[in-house]
PDB file of C-alpha atoms in Angstrom:
ATOM      1  CA  MET A  27       4.719   6.785 -16.745  1.00 74.00           C
ATOM      2  CA  PRO A  28       1.628   4.974 -14.884  1.00 81.00           C
ATOM      3  CA  SER A  29      -1.901   6.201 -15.665  1.00 89.00           C
ATOM      4  CA  LYS A  30      -3.987   6.902 -12.862  1.00 88.00           C
ATOM      5  CA  GLU A  31      -6.212   4.004 -13.119  1.00 91.00           C
ATOM      6  CA  LEU A  32      -3.289   1.636 -12.536  1.00 91.00           C
ATOM      7  CA  LEU A  33      -2.306   4.328  -9.987  1.00 90.00           C
ATOM      8  CA  ALA A  34      -5.272   3.504  -8.437  1.00 92.00           C
ATOM      9  CA  PHE A  35      -5.829  -0.004  -8.261  1.00 93.00           C
ATOM     10  CA  ASN A  36      -1.870  -0.547  -6.810  1.00 92.00           C
ATOM     11  CA  GLU A  37      -2.850   1.964  -4.317  1.00 92.00           C
ATOM     12  CA  LYS A  38      -5.651  -0.221  -2.781  1.00 93.00           C
ATOM     13  CA  THR A  39      -4.015  -3.371  -3.477  1.00 94.00           C
ATOM     14  CA  ASN A  40      -1.431  -1.833  -0.765  1.00 93.00           C
ATOM     15  CA  THR A  41      -3.819  -0.802   1.333  1.00 94.00           C
ATOM     16  CA  VAL A  42      -5.215  -4.040   1.920  1.00 94.00           C
ATOM     17  CA  ILE A  43      -2.335  -5.965   2.217  1.00 93.00           C
ATOM     18  CA  ALA A  44      -0.927  -3.304   4.543  1.00 93.00           C
ATOM     19  CA  VAL A  45      -4.214  -3.888   6.545  1.00 94.00           C
ATOM     20  CA  ALA A  46      -3.368  -7.589   6.230  1.00 93.00           C
ATOM     21  CA  CYS A  47      -0.398  -7.920   7.135  1.00 92.00           C
ATOM     22  CA  VAL A  48      -0.394  -5.815  10.322  1.00 92.00           C
ATOM     23  CA  SER A  49      -3.204  -7.185  11.673  1.00 92.00           C
ATOM     24  CA  VAL A  50      -1.848 -10.912  11.088  1.00 92.00           C
ATOM     25  CA  GLY A  51       1.382  -9.467  12.104  1.00 89.00           C
ATOM     26  CA  VAL A  52      -0.012  -8.341  15.677  1.00 91.00           C
ATOM     27  CA  LEU A  53      -1.699 -10.697  16.099  1.00 91.00           C
ATOM     28  CA  ALA A  54       1.054 -13.724  15.137  1.00 92.00           C
ATOM     29  CA  SER A  55       3.802 -11.757  17.120  1.00 92.00           C
ATOM     30  CA  SER A  56       5.736 -11.811  14.010  1.00 91.00           C
ATOM     31  CA  LYS A  57       7.914  -8.915  13.109  1.00 92.00           C
ATOM     32  CA  VAL A  58       8.277  -9.233   9.824  1.00 92.00           C
ATOM     33  CA  LEU A  59       4.439  -9.099   8.445  1.00 92.00           C
ATOM     34  CA  PHE A  60       4.286  -6.034  10.770  1.00 91.00           C
ATOM     35  CA  GLY A  61       7.266  -5.278   8.682  1.00 92.00           C
ATOM     36  CA  LEU A  62       5.752  -5.989   4.924  1.00 92.00           C
ATOM     37  CA  GLY A  63       2.458  -4.428   6.305  1.00 92.00           C
ATOM     38  CA  VAL A  64       4.108  -1.095   7.270  1.00 93.00           C
ATOM     39  CA  VAL A  65       6.176  -0.969   4.044  1.00 94.00           C
ATOM     40  CA  ALA A  66       2.874  -1.717   1.418  1.00 94.00           C
ATOM     41  CA  GLY A  67       1.191   1.350   3.441  1.00 93.00           C
ATOM     42  CA  ILE A  68       4.415   3.578   2.452  1.00 94.00           C
ATOM     43  CA  GLY A  69       3.567   1.697  -1.233  1.00 93.00           C
ATOM     44  CA  ALA A  70       0.330   3.513  -0.989  1.00 93.00           C
ATOM     45  CA  GLY A  71       1.180   6.606  -0.341  1.00 93.00           C
ATOM     46  CA  VAL A  72       3.052   6.956  -2.316  1.00 92.00           C
ATOM     47  CA  SER A  73       0.863   5.445  -5.223  1.00 91.00           C
ATOM     48  CA  HIS A  74      -1.772   8.356  -3.833  1.00 90.00           C
ATOM     49  CA  ILE A  75       0.704  10.894  -4.508  1.00 92.00           C
ATOM     50  CA  GLU A  76       1.708   9.664  -8.072  1.00 90.00           C
ATOM     51  CA  LYS A  77      -1.856   9.713  -8.796  1.00 88.00           C
ATOM     52  CA  LYS A  78      -2.153  13.279  -7.482  1.00 89.00           C
ATOM     53  CA  LYS A  79       0.178  14.573  -9.379  1.00 87.00           C
ATOM     54  CA  LEU A  80      -0.950  12.910 -12.405  1.00 82.00           C
TER      55      LEU A  80
END
């Protein structure tokens, strides 16, 4: 089981990646980058939920 600190780091990293990918994906009309941003956002949500369970 990962530590709370590792989950917090993972959540922050996924959030930054999500915002960057979605922003660039929208500006460049790139469905791939937009999709990666959505997946990273979902990963951040999962990390947040797991962090709360600890």
